[in-house]
Coordinates of C-alpha atoms in Angstrom, one line a residue:
X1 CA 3.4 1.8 -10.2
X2 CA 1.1 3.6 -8.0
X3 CA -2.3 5.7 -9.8
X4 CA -3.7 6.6 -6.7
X5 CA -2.9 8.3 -4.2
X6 CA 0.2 10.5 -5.7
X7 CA 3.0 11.9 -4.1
X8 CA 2.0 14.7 -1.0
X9 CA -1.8 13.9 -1.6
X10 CA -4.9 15.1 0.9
X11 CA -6.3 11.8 1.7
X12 CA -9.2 11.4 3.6
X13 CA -10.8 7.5 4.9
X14 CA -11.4 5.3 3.4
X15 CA -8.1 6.0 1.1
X16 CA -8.0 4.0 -2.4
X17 CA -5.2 2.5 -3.1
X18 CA -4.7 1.6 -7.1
X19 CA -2.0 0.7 -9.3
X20 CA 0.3 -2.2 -11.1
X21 CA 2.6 -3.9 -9.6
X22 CA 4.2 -7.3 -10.6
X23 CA 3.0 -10.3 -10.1
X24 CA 5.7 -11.4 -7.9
X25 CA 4.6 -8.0 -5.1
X26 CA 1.8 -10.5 -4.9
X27 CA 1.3 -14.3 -2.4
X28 CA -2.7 -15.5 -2.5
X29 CA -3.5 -12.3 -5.3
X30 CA -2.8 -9.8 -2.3
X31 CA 0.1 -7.8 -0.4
X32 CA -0.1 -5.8 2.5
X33 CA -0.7 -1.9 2.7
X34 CA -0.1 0.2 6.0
X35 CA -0.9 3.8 6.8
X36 CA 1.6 5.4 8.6
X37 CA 1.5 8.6 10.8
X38 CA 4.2 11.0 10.9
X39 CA 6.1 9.2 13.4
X40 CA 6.4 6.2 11.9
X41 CA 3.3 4.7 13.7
X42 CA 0.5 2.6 11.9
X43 CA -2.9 4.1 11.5
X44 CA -4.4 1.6 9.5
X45 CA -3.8 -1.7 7.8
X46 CA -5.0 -3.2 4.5
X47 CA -4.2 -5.5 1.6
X48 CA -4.5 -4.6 -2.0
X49 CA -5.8 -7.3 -3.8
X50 CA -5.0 -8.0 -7.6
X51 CA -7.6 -7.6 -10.5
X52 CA -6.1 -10.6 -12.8
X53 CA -4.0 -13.6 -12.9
X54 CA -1.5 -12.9 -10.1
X55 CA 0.9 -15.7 -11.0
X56 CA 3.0 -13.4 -13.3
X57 CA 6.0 -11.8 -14.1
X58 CA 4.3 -8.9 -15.7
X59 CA 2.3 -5.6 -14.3
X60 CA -1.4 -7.0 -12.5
X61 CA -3.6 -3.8 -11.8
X62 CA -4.6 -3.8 -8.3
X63 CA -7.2 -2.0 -5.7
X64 CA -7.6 -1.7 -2.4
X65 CA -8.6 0.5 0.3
X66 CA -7.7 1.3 4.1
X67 CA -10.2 2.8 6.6
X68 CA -9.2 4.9 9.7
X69 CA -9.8 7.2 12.3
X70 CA -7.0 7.4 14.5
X71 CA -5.3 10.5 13.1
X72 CA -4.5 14.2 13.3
X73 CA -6.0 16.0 10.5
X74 CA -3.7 17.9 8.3
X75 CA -0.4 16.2 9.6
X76 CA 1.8 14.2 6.9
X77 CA 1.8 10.8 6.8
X78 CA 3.1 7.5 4.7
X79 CA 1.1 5.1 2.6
X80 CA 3.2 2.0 2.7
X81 CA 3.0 -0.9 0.2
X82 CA 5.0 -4.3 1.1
X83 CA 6.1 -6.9 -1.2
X84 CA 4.3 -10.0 0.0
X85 CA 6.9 -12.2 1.3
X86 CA 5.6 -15.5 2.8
X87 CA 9.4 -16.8 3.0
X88 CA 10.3 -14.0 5.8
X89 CA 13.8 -14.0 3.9
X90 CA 15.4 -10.4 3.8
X91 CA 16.3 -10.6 0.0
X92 CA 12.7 -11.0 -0.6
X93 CA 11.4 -7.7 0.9
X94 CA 10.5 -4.5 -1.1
X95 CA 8.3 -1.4 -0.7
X96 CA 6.8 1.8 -1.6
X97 CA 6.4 4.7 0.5
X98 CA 4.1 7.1 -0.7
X99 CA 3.7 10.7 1.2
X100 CA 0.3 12.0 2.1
X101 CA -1.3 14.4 4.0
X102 CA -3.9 13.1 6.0
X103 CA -7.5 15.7 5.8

């Protein structure tokens, strides 16, 4: 459950990054979060890091934030947040893709 940013957001750097997820999204009380241009290319890379006990089933609020500078302003872009998945194991992977404009 993403707060922040919401769906077709301006977002400008550094972009916050806030929510809940479950504690399993999680591996060390962080998982990875990539801005993506409108081509699929990254911009920027990050982690969100939890705010509590990460070694849940339930919802942990989380933050982070990415900074960058390799854009074009007022093209669209993707906030991408990955399931931590130290195993590499396909059945393991899950995301969010979030669309933003970037200002």
């Amino acid at each position: 459950v993403v707060s922040t940013p919401i769906n077709n957001a301006e977002v400008s750097s550094p972009l916050i990054v806030a929510g809940r997820a479950r504690g399993s999204w999680f591996f060390e009380a962080s998982f990875p979060i990539i801005l993506l241009d409108q081509y699929g290319n990254v911009i920027a890379e990050s982690h969100a890091a939890a705010q509590d006990t990460w070694q849940t089933n339930d919802f942990v609020k989380f933050i982070g934030n990415i900074q960058y500078n390799n854009y074009i302003k007022g093209t669209k872009g993707t906030l991408l947040l990955k399931k931590d998945n130290p195993s590499g194991l396909p059945e393991n992977d899950a995301s969010i893709r979030i669309p933003v404009i970037l200002k």
